[in-house]
Structures are given as structure tokens and as C-alpha cells.
CSV table of C-alpha atoms and ligand atoms in Angstrom, one decimal:
chain,number,residue,atom,x,y,z
A,1,UNK,CA,0.0,0.0,0.0
A,2,UNK,CA,1.3,3.4,-1.0
A,3,UNK,CA,0.4,6.4,1.1
A,4,UNK,CA,0.3,9.8,-0.6
A,5,UNK,CA,0.6,12.9,1.6
A,6,UNK,CA,0.0,16.3,0.2
A,7,UNK,CA,-2.0,19.4,1.4
A,8,UNK,CA,-2.9,20.2,-2.2
A,9,UNK,CA,-6.1,18.2,-3.0
A,10,UNK,CA,-5.5,18.3,-6.8
A,11,UNK,CA,-2.1,16.6,-6.3
A,12,UNK,CA,-3.7,13.9,-4.2
A,13,UNK,CA,-6.2,13.2,-6.9
A,14,UNK,CA,-3.7,13.2,-9.8
A,15,UNK,CA,-1.1,11.0,-8.0
A,16,UNK,CA,-3.6,8.5,-6.7
A,17,UNK,CA,-5.2,8.1,-10.1
A,18,UNK,CA,-1.8,7.5,-11.8
A,19,UNK,CA,-0.8,5.0,-9.2
A,20,UNK,CA,-4.2,3.4,-9.0
A,21,UNK,CA,-4.2,2.8,-12.8
A,22,UNK,CA,-0.8,1.2,-12.5
A,23,UNK,CA,-2.3,-1.3,-10.1
A,24,UNK,CA,-1.2,0.0,-6.7
A,25,UNK,CA,-3.3,0.2,-3.6
A,26,UNK,CA,-3.4,3.8,-2.6
A,27,UNK,CA,-4.3,5.7,0.6
A,28,UNK,CA,-4.1,9.5,1.0
A,29,UNK,CA,-3.6,11.9,3.8
A,30,UNK,CA,-4.2,15.7,3.5
A,31,UNK,CA,-1.6,16.7,6.0
A,32,UNK,CA,1.3,15.7,8.3
A,33,UNK,CA,-0.8,14.7,11.3
A,34,UNK,CA,-3.1,12.7,9.3
A,35,UNK,CA,-0.1,11.0,7.7
A,36,UNK,CA,1.2,9.9,11.1
A,37,UNK,CA,-2.1,8.5,12.0
A,38,UNK,CA,-2.3,6.5,8.7
A,39,UNK,CA,1.2,5.2,9.1
A,40,UNK,CA,0.4,4.0,12.6
A,41,UNK,CA,-2.8,2.2,11.7
A,42,UNK,CA,-2.4,0.9,8.1
A,43,UNK,CA,0.0,-1.6,6.5
A,44,UNK,CA,1.8,1.1,4.5
A,45,UNK,CA,4.7,-0.1,2.4
A,46,UNK,CA,5.8,3.3,0.9
A,47,UNK,CA,5.1,6.9,1.6
A,48,UNK,CA,5.1,9.7,-1.0
A,49,UNK,CA,5.1,12.9,0.8
A,50,UNK,CA,5.1,16.6,0.2
A,51,UNK,CA,7.6,18.6,2.2
A,52,UNK,CA,5.8,21.9,2.7
A,53,UNK,CA,2.6,21.4,4.6
A,54,UNK,CA,0.9,23.8,6.9
A,55,UNK,CA,0.3,21.5,9.9
A,56,UNK,CA,3.5,19.3,10.1
A,57,UNK,CA,6.1,19.5,7.4
A,58,UNK,CA,7.4,16.4,5.6
A,59,UNK,CA,10.7,16.3,7.4
A,60,UNK,CA,9.0,16.3,10.8
A,61,UNK,CA,6.7,13.6,9.7
A,62,UNK,CA,9.6,11.6,8.4
A,63,UNK,CA,11.4,11.9,11.7
A,64,UNK,CA,8.4,11.0,13.8
A,65,UNK,CA,7.5,8.0,11.5
A,66,UNK,CA,11.0,6.7,12.4
A,67,UNK,CA,9.8,6.2,16.0
A,68,UNK,CA,7.2,3.6,15.0
A,69,UNK,CA,8.3,2.5,11.6
A,70,UNK,CA,12.1,2.9,11.3
A,71,UNK,CA,12.2,0.9,8.1
A,72,UNK,CA,9.3,2.5,6.2
A,73,UNK,CA,10.6,3.9,2.9
A,74,UNK,CA,9.7,7.5,2.3
A,75,UNK,CA,10.0,9.4,-1.0
A,76,UNK,CA,9.8,13.2,-0.6
A,77,UNK,CA,8.2,15.5,-3.2
A,78,UNK,CA,10.2,18.7,-3.3
A,79,UNK,CA,10.3,21.9,-5.2
A,80,UNK,CA,13.4,23.3,-6.9
A,81,UNK,CA,16.5,24.5,-5.0
A,82,UNK,CA,15.8,22.7,-1.8
A,83,UNK,CA,19.2,21.1,-1.5
A,84,UNK,CA,19.3,21.8,2.3
A,85,UNK,CA,16.1,20.0,2.8
A,86,UNK,CA,17.2,17.1,0.7
A,87,UNK,CA,20.4,16.8,2.7
A,88,UNK,CA,18.5,16.8,6.0
A,89,UNK,CA,16.0,14.3,4.6
A,90,UNK,CA,18.7,11.9,3.6
A,91,UNK,CA,20.1,12.1,7.1
A,92,UNK,CA,16.6,11.2,8.4
A,93,UNK,CA,16.5,8.2,6.0
A,94,UNK,CA,14.5,9.4,3.0
A,95,UNK,CA,14.9,7.0,0.1
A,96,UNK,CA,14.4,9.2,-2.9
A,97,UNK,CA,13.1,12.5,-4.2
A,98,UNK,CA,10.6,13.5,-6.8
A,99,UNK,CA,10.9,17.0,-8.2
A,100,UNK,CA,7.6,18.9,-8.5
A,101,UNK,CA,5.9,19.1,-10.9
A,102,UNK,CA,5.9,15.4,-11.0
A,103,UNK,CA,6.2,13.6,-14.3
A,104,UNK,CA,4.1,10.5,-14.5
A,105,UNK,CA,6.9,8.2,-15.9
A,106,UNK,CA,9.3,9.4,-13.2
A,107,UNK,CA,6.6,8.8,-10.6
A,108,UNK,CA,6.0,5.2,-11.7
A,109,UNK,CA,9.7,4.3,-11.9
A,110,UNK,CA,10.4,5.8,-8.5
A,111,UNK,CA,7.6,3.9,-6.8
A,112,UNK,CA,8.5,0.7,-8.5
A,113,UNK,CA,12.2,1.0,-7.5
A,114,UNK,CA,11.4,2.0,-3.9
A,115,UNK,CA,9.0,-1.0,-3.5
A,116,UNK,CA,11.5,-3.4,-5.2
A,117,UNK,CA,14.2,-2.3,-2.9
A,118,UNK,CA,12.0,-2.6,0.1
A,119,UNK,CA,11.0,-6.2,-0.8
A,120,UNK,CA,14.7,-7.0,-1.3
A,121,UNK,CA,15.5,-5.6,2.1
A,122,UNK,CA,12.8,-7.6,3.7
A,123,UNK,CA,13.9,-10.7,2.0
A,124,UNK,CA,17.5,-10.1,3.0
A,125,UNK,CA,16.5,-9.5,6.6
A,126,UNK,CA,14.5,-12.7,6.5
A,127,UNK,CA,17.4,-14.7,5.1
A,128,UNK,CA,19.8,-13.3,7.7
A,129,UNK,CA,17.4,-14.1,10.5
A,130,UNK,CA,17.1,-17.7,9.1
A,131,UNK,CA,20.9,-18.0,8.9
A,132,UNK,CA,21.3,-16.6,12.4
A,133,UNK,CA,23.2,-13.6,11.2
A,134,UNK,CA,22.5,-10.3,12.8
A,135,UNK,CA,20.8,-7.5,10.9
A,136,UNK,CA,22.7,-5.9,8.0
A,137,UNK,CA,22.3,-2.5,9.6
A,138,UNK,CA,25.6,-1.9,11.3
A,139,UNK,CA,28.4,-3.9,9.8
A,140,UNK,CA,31.6,-2.0,10.1
A,141,UNK,CA,33.6,-2.3,6.9
A,142,UNK,CA,37.4,-2.3,6.9
A,143,UNK,CA,39.9,-5.0,7.5
A,144,UNK,CA,42.8,-2.9,8.8
A,145,UNK,CA,44.2,-3.1,12.3
A,146,UNK,CA,42.4,0.1,13.5
A,147,UNK,CA,39.0,-1.3,12.5
A,148,UNK,CA,39.8,-4.7,14.0
A,149,UNK,CA,40.5,-3.0,17.3
A,150,UNK,CA,37.3,-1.0,17.0
A,151,UNK,CA,35.3,-4.1,16.3
A,152,UNK,CA,36.9,-5.8,19.3
A,153,UNK,CA,36.0,-2.9,21.5
A,154,UNK,CA,32.4,-3.0,20.2
A,155,UNK,CA,32.2,-6.7,20.8
A,156,UNK,CA,33.3,-6.3,24.4
A,157,UNK,CA,31.3,-3.2,25.2
A,158,UNK,CA,28.0,-4.5,23.7
A,159,UNK,CA,26.9,-7.2,26.1
A,160,UNK,CA,27.7,-5.1,29.2
A,161,UNK,CA,25.1,-2.5,30.3
A,162,UNK,CA,27.8,0.1,30.5
A,163,UNK,CA,27.3,3.6,29.1
A,164,UNK,CA,29.5,4.2,26.1
A,165,UNK,CA,31.0,7.5,24.9
A,166,UNK,CA,31.9,7.4,21.2
A,167,UNK,CA,34.2,10.1,19.9
A,168,UNK,CA,35.6,10.9,16.5
A,169,UNK,CA,35.6,13.5,13.8
A,170,UNK,CA,32.6,14.2,11.5
A,171,UNK,CA,31.6,11.2,9.4
A,172,UNK,CA,34.0,8.7,10.9
A,173,UNK,CA,31.1,6.2,11.7
A,174,UNK,CA,30.2,7.1,15.3
A,175,UNK,CA,26.5,6.4,14.8
A,176,UNK,CA,27.3,3.2,13.1
A,177,UNK,CA,29.4,2.1,16.1
A,178,UNK,CA,26.5,3.0,18.4
A,179,UNK,CA,24.1,0.9,16.3
A,180,UNK,CA,26.6,-2.0,16.2
A,181,UNK,CA,26.8,-1.9,20.0
A,182,UNK,CA,23.0,-2.0,20.2
A,183,UNK,CA,22.6,-4.8,17.7
A,184,UNK,CA,25.2,-7.0,19.5
A,185,UNK,CA,23.6,-6.3,22.9
A,186,UNK,CA,20.8,-8.2,24.5
A,187,UNK,CA,18.6,-5.2,23.8
A,188,UNK,CA,18.9,-5.8,20.0
A,189,UNK,CA,15.3,-6.6,19.5
A,190,UNK,CA,14.2,-3.5,21.4
A,191,UNK,CA,14.2,0.0,20.0
A,192,UNK,CA,17.3,2.0,19.0
A,193,UNK,CA,16.4,5.7,19.5
A,194,UNK,CA,18.5,8.6,18.5
A,195,UNK,CA,18.3,12.2,19.8
A,196,UNK,CA,20.3,14.9,18.2
A,197,UNK,CA,21.2,17.0,21.3
A,198,UNK,CA,22.4,20.0,19.3
A,199,UNK,CA,19.1,20.4,17.5
A,200,UNK,CA,16.6,20.6,20.3
A,201,UNK,CA,15.1,24.1,20.8
A,202,UNK,CA,15.3,25.2,24.4
A,203,UNK,CA,11.5,25.2,24.8
A,204,UNK,CA,11.2,21.6,23.6
A,205,UNK,CA,13.9,20.0,25.7
A,206,UNK,CA,11.7,18.5,28.3
A,207,UNK,CA,9.1,17.4,25.8
A,208,UNK,CA,11.7,15.7,23.6
A,209,UNK,CA,13.3,13.9,26.5
A,210,UNK,CA,10.3,13.1,28.6
A,211,UNK,CA,7.3,13.5,26.4
A,212,UNK,CA,4.2,15.3,27.2
A,213,UNK,CA,0.5,14.8,28.0
A,214,UNK,CA,-2.2,16.0,25.7
A,215,UNK,CA,-2.8,19.8,26.2
A,216,UNK,CA,0.4,20.2,28.2
A,217,UNK,CA,1.2,23.3,26.2
A,218,UNK,CA,0.0,25.2,23.1
A,219,UNK,CA,0.4,22.8,20.2
A,220,UNK,CA,0.4,19.7,22.2
A,221,UNK,CA,-2.7,18.3,20.6
A,222,UNK,CA,-1.9,14.7,21.3
A,223,UNK,CA,0.2,13.1,24.1
A,224,UNK,CA,3.6,12.1,22.9
A,225,UNK,CA,6.3,9.9,24.4
A,226,UNK,CA,9.7,11.3,24.9
A,227,UNK,CA,13.0,9.7,23.8
A,228,UNK,CA,13.8,8.1,27.2
A,229,UNK,CA,10.4,6.4,27.1
A,230,UNK,CA,10.6,5.4,23.5
A,231,UNK,CA,14.0,3.8,24.2
A,232,UNK,CA,12.8,1.9,27.2
A,233,UNK,CA,14.4,-1.5,27.2
A,234,UNK,CA,16.5,-0.5,24.3
A,235,UNK,CA,19.3,2.0,23.5
A,236,UNK,CA,19.2,5.8,23.5
A,237,UNK,CA,21.9,7.5,21.4
A,238,UNK,CA,22.6,11.0,22.6
A,239,UNK,CA,24.2,12.3,19.4
A,240,UNK,CA,26.3,15.5,19.3
A,241,UNK,CA,26.3,15.3,23.1
A,242,UNK,CA,29.1,17.9,23.3
A,243,UNK,CA,26.7,20.5,21.9
A,244,UNK,CA,24.0,20.0,24.5
A,245,UNK,CA,22.8,23.2,26.1
A,246,UNK,CA,23.4,23.6,29.9
A,247,UNK,CA,19.6,23.4,30.7
A,248,UNK,CA,19.4,20.1,28.9
A,249,UNK,CA,22.6,18.8,30.5
A,250,UNK,CA,20.9,19.3,33.9
A,251,UNK,CA,17.8,17.4,32.9
A,252,UNK,CA,19.7,14.5,31.3
A,253,UNK,CA,21.9,14.2,34.4
A,254,UNK,CA,18.8,13.9,36.6
A,255,UNK,CA,17.4,11.0,34.6
A,256,UNK,CA,20.7,9.2,34.6
A,257,UNK,CA,21.0,9.6,38.3
A,258,UNK,CA,17.4,8.7,39.2
A,259,UNK,CA,16.2,6.5,36.3
A,260,UNK,CA,12.9,8.2,36.3
A,261,UNK,CA,11.1,11.3,35.2
A,262,UNK,CA,7.6,12.9,34.6
A,263,UNK,CA,6.1,13.7,31.3
A,264,UNK,CA,5.4,17.4,30.8
A,265,UNK,CA,1.9,18.2,32.1
A,266,UNK,CA,1.7,14.8,33.7
A,267,UNK,CA,2.0,13.8,37.3
A,268,UNK,CA,2.8,10.1,36.9
A,269,UNK,CA,6.5,9.1,37.4
A,270,UNK,CA,7.8,7.1,34.5
A,271,UNK,CA,10.7,4.7,35.1
A,272,UNK,CA,13.1,4.2,32.2
A,273,UNK,CA,15.5,1.4,31.4
A,274,UNK,CA,17.3,2.8,28.4
A,275,UNK,CA,21.0,2.2,27.9
A,276,UNK,CA,22.6,5.5,27.0
A,277,UNK,CA,25.3,5.8,24.3
A,278,UNK,CA,26.6,9.3,23.7
A,279,UNK,CA,28.5,10.5,20.7
A,280,UNK,CA,30.4,13.6,19.9
A,281,UNK,CA,33.0,15.1,17.6
A,282,UNK,CA,34.2,17.3,20.4
A,283,UNK,CA,36.9,16.7,23.0
A,284,UNK,CA,34.5,16.4,25.9
A,285,UNK,CA,37.2,16.6,28.5
A,286,UNK,CA,38.3,19.9,27.0
A,287,UNK,CA,34.6,21.1,27.0
A,288,UNK,CA,34.5,20.3,30.8
A,289,UNK,CA,37.7,22.2,31.4
A,290,UNK,CA,36.3,25.1,29.4
A,291,UNK,CA,33.2,25.1,31.6
A,292,UNK,CA,30.9,24.3,28.8
A,293,UNK,CA,30.1,20.7,29.8
A,294,UNK,CA,29.1,19.5,33.3
A,295,UNK,CA,31.8,17.4,34.8
A,296,UNK,CA,29.3,15.2,36.7
A,297,UNK,CA,27.5,14.4,33.5
A,298,UNK,CA,30.8,13.7,31.7
A,299,UNK,CA,31.7,11.1,34.2
A,300,UNK,CA,28.3,9.4,34.0
A,301,UNK,CA,28.5,9.2,30.2
A,302,UNK,CA,32.1,8.3,29.8
A,303,UNK,CA,32.1,4.8,31.3
A,304,UNK,CA,33.4,3.0,28.3
A,305,UNK,CA,35.2,5.4,25.9
A,306,UNK,CA,35.4,4.3,22.2
A,307,UNK,CA,37.3,6.5,19.8
A,308,UNK,CA,36.7,6.1,16.0
A,309,UNK,CA,39.9,7.1,14.2
A,310,UNK,CA,39.8,9.5,11.2
A,311,UNK,CA,39.9,7.9,7.8
A,312,UNK,CA,43.2,9.5,6.9
A,313,UNK,CA,44.7,7.6,9.8
A,314,UNK,CA,43.5,4.2,8.5
A,315,UNK,CA,43.9,4.6,4.7
A,316,UNK,CA,44.2,0.8,4.4
A,317,UNK,CA,40.3,0.7,4.8
A,318,UNK,CA,39.6,3.0,1.9
A,319,UNK,CA,39.6,0.4,-0.9
A,320,UNK,CA,37.2,-1.9,1.1
A,321,UNK,CA,34.9,1.0,1.8
A,322,UNK,CA,35.0,2.3,-1.7
A,323,UNK,CA,34.2,-1.1,-3.2
A,324,UNK,CA,31.3,-1.5,-0.8
A,325,UNK,CA,29.9,2.0,-1.4
A,326,UNK,CA,30.2,1.5,-5.2
A,327,UNK,CA,28.1,-1.7,-5.1
A,328,UNK,CA,25.5,0.0,-2.9
A,329,UNK,CA,25.4,3.1,-5.1
A,330,UNK,CA,24.9,1.0,-8.2
A,331,UNK,CA,22.1,-0.9,-6.6
A,332,UNK,CA,20.4,2.2,-5.3
A,333,UNK,CA,20.6,4.0,-8.6
A,334,UNK,CA,19.5,1.0,-10.6
A,335,UNK,CA,22.8,0.7,-12.4
A,336,UNK,CA,24.7,-2.4,-13.4
A,337,UNK,CA,27.5,-3.3,-11.0
A,338,UNK,CA,30.7,-1.4,-11.6
A,339,UNK,CA,34.3,-1.9,-10.5
A,340,UNK,CA,37.2,0.3,-9.7
A,341,UNK,CA,40.4,0.2,-11.7
A,342,UNK,CA,43.4,-0.5,-9.5
A,343,UNK,CA,44.9,3.0,-10.0
A,344,UNK,CA,41.5,4.5,-9.1
A,345,UNK,CA,41.6,2.8,-5.7
A,346,UNK,CA,45.2,4.0,-5.3
A,347,UNK,CA,44.1,7.5,-6.1
A,348,UNK,CA,41.3,7.3,-3.6
A,349,UNK,CA,43.7,6.2,-0.9
A,350,UNK,CA,45.9,9.4,-1.1
A,351,UNK,CA,43.1,11.8,-0.5
A,352,UNK,CA,42.8,13.1,3.1
A,353,UNK,CA,39.0,13.0,3.6
A,354,UNK,CA,38.3,15.9,6.0
A,355,UNK,CA,34.7,14.6,5.9
A,356,UNK,CA,35.9,11.0,6.6
A,357,UNK,CA,33.8,8.0,5.6
A,358,UNK,CA,30.8,10.1,4.8
A,359,UNK,CA,32.9,12.1,2.3
A,360,UNK,CA,34.2,8.9,0.6
A,361,UNK,CA,30.7,7.6,0.4
A,362,UNK,CA,29.3,10.7,-1.2
A,363,UNK,CA,32.3,10.8,-3.6
A,364,UNK,CA,31.7,7.2,-4.7
A,365,UNK,CA,28.0,7.8,-5.1
A,366,UNK,CA,28.8,10.8,-7.4
A,367,UNK,CA,31.2,8.7,-9.4
A,368,UNK,CA,28.7,5.9,-9.7
A,369,UNK,CA,26.1,8.3,-11.2
A,370,UNK,CA,28.5,10.2,-13.5
A,371,UNK,CA,30.6,7.4,-14.8
A,372,UNK,CA,29.4,5.7,-17.9
A,373,UNK,CA,31.7,2.7,-18.1
A,374,UNK,CA,31.6,-0.6,-16.1
A,375,UNK,CA,35.0,0.4,-14.7
A,376,UNK,CA,35.8,3.6,-12.8
A,377,UNK,CA,39.3,4.8,-13.7
A,378,UNK,CA,41.9,7.0,-12.0
A,379,UNK,CA,41.0,10.0,-14.2
A,380,UNK,CA,37.4,9.8,-13.0
A,381,UNK,CA,38.6,9.8,-9.4
A,382,UNK,CA,40.8,12.8,-10.1
A,383,UNK,CA,37.8,14.7,-11.7
A,384,UNK,CA,35.6,13.9,-8.8
A,385,UNK,CA,38.0,15.1,-6.2
A,386,UNK,CA,37.9,18.8,-6.2
A,387,UNK,CA,41.1,20.5,-5.1
A,388,UNK,CA,42.9,17.2,-4.8
A,389,UNK,CA,46.1,17.0,-6.8
A,390,UNK,CA,49.6,15.5,-6.8
A,391,UNK,CA,51.7,16.8,-3.9
A,392,UNK,CA,53.6,19.9,-5.0
A,393,UNK,CA,57.1,20.3,-3.9
A,394,UNK,CA,57.1,24.1,-4.2
A,395,UNK,CA,54.6,24.5,-1.4
A,396,UNK,CA,57.2,23.2,1.0
A,397,UNK,CA,60.1,25.4,-0.2
A,398,UNK,CA,62.5,26.4,2.5
A,399,UNK,CA,61.4,29.1,4.8
A,400,UNK,CA,57.7,28.7,4.4
A,401,UNK,CA,57.3,26.4,7.3
A,402,UNK,CA,55.0,23.4,7.5
A,403,UNK,CA,52.0,25.1,9.1
A,404,UNK,CA,51.9,28.0,6.7
A,405,UNK,CA,52.2,25.6,3.8
A,406,UNK,CA,49.3,23.6,5.1
A,407,UNK,CA,47.2,26.7,5.6
A,408,UNK,CA,48.0,27.8,2.2
A,409,UNK,CA,46.9,24.5,0.7
A,410,UNK,CA,43.6,24.6,2.8
A,411,UNK,CA,43.0,28.1,1.6
A,412,UNK,CA,43.5,27.0,-2.1
A,413,UNK,CA,41.1,24.1,-1.7
A,414,UNK,CA,38.4,26.1,-0.1
A,415,UNK,CA,38.6,29.1,-2.4
A,416,UNK,CA,38.6,26.8,-5.4
A,417,UNK,CA,35.6,24.9,-4.2
A,418,UNK,CA,33.8,28.1,-3.4
A,419,UNK,CA,34.5,29.5,-6.8
A,420,UNK,CA,33.4,26.3,-8.5
A,421,UNK,CA,30.0,26.4,-6.6
A,422,UNK,CA,29.0,30.0,-7.0
A,423,UNK,CA,30.1,30.8,-3.4
A,424,UNK,CA,27.3,28.7,-2.1
A,425,UNK,CA,28.3,27.5,1.3
A,426,UNK,CA,25.9,24.6,1.6
A,427,UNK,CA,27.0,23.2,-1.8
A,428,UNK,CA,30.7,23.9,-1.1
A,429,UNK,CA,30.5,22.1,2.2
A,430,UNK,CA,28.8,19.2,0.5
A,431,UNK,CA,31.5,18.7,-2.1
A,432,UNK,CA,34.2,19.0,0.4
A,433,UNK,CA,32.4,16.6,2.7
A,434,UNK,CA,32.5,19.0,5.6
A,435,UNK,CA,29.7,20.1,8.0
A,436,UNK,CA,28.6,23.6,7.2
A,437,UNK,CA,29.6,24.8,10.6
A,438,UNK,CA,33.0,23.3,10.2
A,439,UNK,CA,33.5,25.0,6.8
A,440,UNK,CA,32.5,28.4,8.3
A,441,UNK,CA,35.0,27.8,11.1
A,442,UNK,CA,37.8,27.0,8.7
A,443,UNK,CA,37.0,30.0,6.6
A,444,UNK,CA,37.1,32.3,9.6
A,445,UNK,CA,40.3,30.8,10.7
A,446,UNK,CA,41.9,31.2,7.3
A,447,UNK,CA,40.4,34.7,6.8
A,448,UNK,CA,38.4,33.7,3.8
A,449,UNK,CA,35.3,35.8,3.1
A,450,UNK,CA,32.7,35.2,0.5
A,451,UNK,CA,32.6,37.6,-2.5
A,452,UNK,CA,29.5,39.4,-1.3
A,453,UNK,CA,30.7,39.9,2.2
A,454,UNK,CA,33.7,41.9,1.1
A,455,UNK,CA,31.7,44.9,0.1
B,1,LIG,N1,33.3,1.3,8.9
B,1,LIG,C1,32.3,1.7,8.1
B,1,LIG,N2,31.8,0.8,7.3
B,1,LIG,C2,30.7,1.1,6.5
B,1,LIG,N3,30.2,2.3,6.4
B,1,LIG,C3,30.6,3.2,7.3
B,1,LIG,C4,31.7,3.0,8.1
B,1,LIG,N4,32.0,4.1,8.8
B,1,LIG,C5,31.1,5.0,8.4
B,1,LIG,N5,30.3,4.5,7.5
B,1,LIG,C6,29.2,5.2,6.7
B,1,LIG,O1,29.6,6.6,6.7
B,1,LIG,C7,28.5,7.5,6.9
B,1,LIG,C8,28.8,8.3,8.1
B,1,LIG,O2,28.8,7.5,9.3
B,1,LIG,P1,28.1,8.0,10.7
B,1,LIG,O3,26.9,8.8,10.4
B,1,LIG,O4,28.0,6.9,11.6
B,1,LIG,O5,29.2,9.0,11.1
B,1,LIG,P2,29.3,10.0,12.4
B,1,LIG,O6,30.6,9.9,13.0
B,1,LIG,O7,28.1,9.8,13.3
B,1,LIG,O8,29.2,11.4,11.7
B,1,LIG,P3,28.7,12.9,12.3
B,1,LIG,O9,29.9,13.3,13.2
B,1,LIG,O10,28.7,13.8,11.1
B,1,LIG,O11,27.5,12.7,13.0
B,1,LIG,C9,27.3,6.6,7.1
B,1,LIG,O12,26.7,6.5,5.9
B,1,LIG,C10,27.9,5.3,7.5
B,1,LIG,O13,27.1,4.2,7.2
B,2,LIG,MG1,26.5,11.1,13.7
């Protein structure tokens, strides 16, 4: 069953008719709230959803649907130029996008692919269950010694009930490690719930963590469970924990100490048995020293520390990862399987990946889409890596000094990428595989301004 969600009645009619004629069972919802109700009560296999809706936007619905149906494929229907939305949507697990206005052929292909992929995934999960292998979700690729050590740490930490603090740069695989721990723990068949601590607005902290009763505040039309309750019996990932506001730190600390809380607007005490895993790209000890992170909370979270090394410090894993990502990208984009030429893998291995595994993954995805042969060659890698080039001896001429030379190189890469992408920060950050905030920070440190800011 395909659920179509759009606040525009005409779109609902056109889309349901097209899919109905193609033989699909169709349900519709005229808004975000209605969509969540349908998802909760009907055997929906796929959701096609508008992003802009007056009551609850598509991204929020996508995120909330993850609480009850983490595996439900969602295709978002977006207008032009909504790259930021697309990026967020991918993070939340959107499967695909349809540009509005929607062409009928494109619609049918997208729906068919999404449903085919879904039945493959289900079949796969079934086979794995039958074979007694864990879910495919969190296998950590990489045969090098650093990954072997990491897997061993995960294997040892998982069955204990200890809290884990996962640290590492952006895109190194912290979330994947957290999921692996969950899947290898005896909580594996209970929920894995994620909370992005950096993204909770101050006025919603309590409601996010503890939930609220109906009518607890304006806008609380229905009761809602908080993350601690949703993760009961399972695992709660406190992501970006280093960016948690002080007010939230105090509330989290209280739950960790007491194991219980009240919903907003409610008087009943709820006990929670959620195993907490925290993740951050910050040096949390330094945050404590700087007075930005509570020491008592730090010690409660940092029971088992696990550090995920940067990709440039374990280059031996690049080929394995690249091969895996290429296979996945081909499958996802409906392309015949491709391979890398040996020189292409070598070229991939010398890049520094400031955005770590995520950057490599995006890069490979781009190559899979752009390449037309069955083999990806070194020249295609070179073309796909903006700013990457052979080491140049002249940068290191005497008297320049190592740090100045490195800064100069960074400046060149960033200026080049900015120029190539119309000074658009979001786009530049994406091609460089950096978080936007990280790019801004770098630019500030290097004294780079965008063209329009110079005036
Ligand atoms: N060892 C690995 N094997 C396979 N895929 C990996 C591995 N490490 C990371 N990935 C993939 O790289 C991407 C980034 O990983 P993840 O989201 O876990 O990183 P993160 O450290 O949480 O990043 P951020 O700091 O930006 O939140 C994901 O798509 C993940 O599946
Ligand atoms: Mg993460």
C-alpha cells in the first residue's frame, strides 16, 4: 500500500489516479498529522510525501515516523532548489526525491524502485534471520588493524550494560558504532532511538526527553512519548552530546541519576530502562575544562570510551569501503554493477577526507552516477576530487614552514571549491564533505570571506 501525503487536494487526486491505474493500492492523507495516523494504523509499504505542509512539514513527519516504523521507505516530493532540505532528509533516511511538478513516468519508476528495494531488504533480513546472522544495519567495513581494534571494543562493550562514549571526527562512523553496539547487545530486539542533542530548541527540551501529556502546552494536541520512554528496554543514542545546552545537561543528568522522570503536564512518574550511548566530535574533557560541559554528566556518560579514528589515519580501509559503497550506489541508482580500476583505488587512498567515511561515500556515489563505463578509472577519481592533486614540492620550499604551507593548501582548496560552486556555502560544504559549521569555522580561521561579504 502506497500512502500519498499532500495538502494540495489536486495533487492527491492526480497522483492517486496515476498509481491506482498502475495497479497499486493507494491511501491518501491531506496533512502531516493525518499521515502519522495512517502510518500508525495501516499496513503502509511506501510513503510519497510533500515537504511543505501547513500543519506538520514532511521532514518532521519523516522523523516521527521513524519512531514507529524505522524501516518504512519515504520518498519526498520537493520543489526546486531545496538542497538543504534534501540533505536533512537523507540524514533522516528518505529513500528518494521527486521534483515537482511530478512527471508520470518518473513517478512510476520511483515507486517501482522503492518498493522493489523494500522487498529485497525484507527478503534479506528474513534470510539473515534464518541464517542466524545479525541485521545488516551496522556492519563495520574495513579489514585494517584500526578497524579490527574497533570491532573488538564494540564486541566487548556491547553485552555489558555500561554507558559508552563514542568520539571521533565528523563522518567517521560514530553512529554506526553505536548501532553495532545496540545490535550486539541483548537489547537488540528493542528500539534504538536517536536524539540529536544539538538540534533541540530550548522550549522543547523536556518534551523531547520526557514526552508530554495532551494539552500540556499550546500545540500539544496529542500526548507524545519522549525519547527516554521510546528507548525503554533498548538503547538511546545522545548524538552531538558535546553541543548540549546547559539546561538540557541538567535534565539528562537527573534522569541518569534517578532513572525516572515525569512527562510534561503529567504527574505520573515514569521509570526508564534505556541504555545510553553518547557520541560527539568534540573533545568532551576539554569542554569540561572550558566550563561548557558539566563534569558530573561527563563522568556518568564516559564509562566505556570508544574512539573512532579518522579515515586518513587508516587509509588501508579506503579500498574496502569504496568497493562496498560503489556496489551500494549502483544498486540504489538502478545501475549495473561497476568496479574500480586498481589505479582508481590507489588515487582514492591518497586523499585526506576531512569529511571522513561520509565524504568517501558521497564521492563514490557521485562517481557511480556520473561514470558511464563498467570500470571507474583514476581520471574519474581525479575529476571527482575537487582540489585534490599531486603533492607539489614548491609548497614546501624552505622558509615557508610546515603550518603556513598547510594553511595555504587549505585556503586554495576552499577558495577553489567556493568559486566552483557560486560561493554557495551549503554546496561547497557538501562537495568538500564538511559540515557547514566546520567550513565556516575553517573560513574564519583562514580569513576567507565570500565575495558578497567583502563589500
Ligand atoms: N566502517 C564503516 N563501514 C561502512 N560504512 C561506514 C563505516 N563508517 C562510516 N560509514 C558510513 O559513513 C557514513 C557516516 O557515518 P556516521 O553517520 O556513523 O558518522 P558520524 O561519525 O556519526 O558522523 P557525524 O559526526 O557527522 O554525526 C554513514 O553512511 C555510515 O554508514
Ligand atoms: Mg552522527
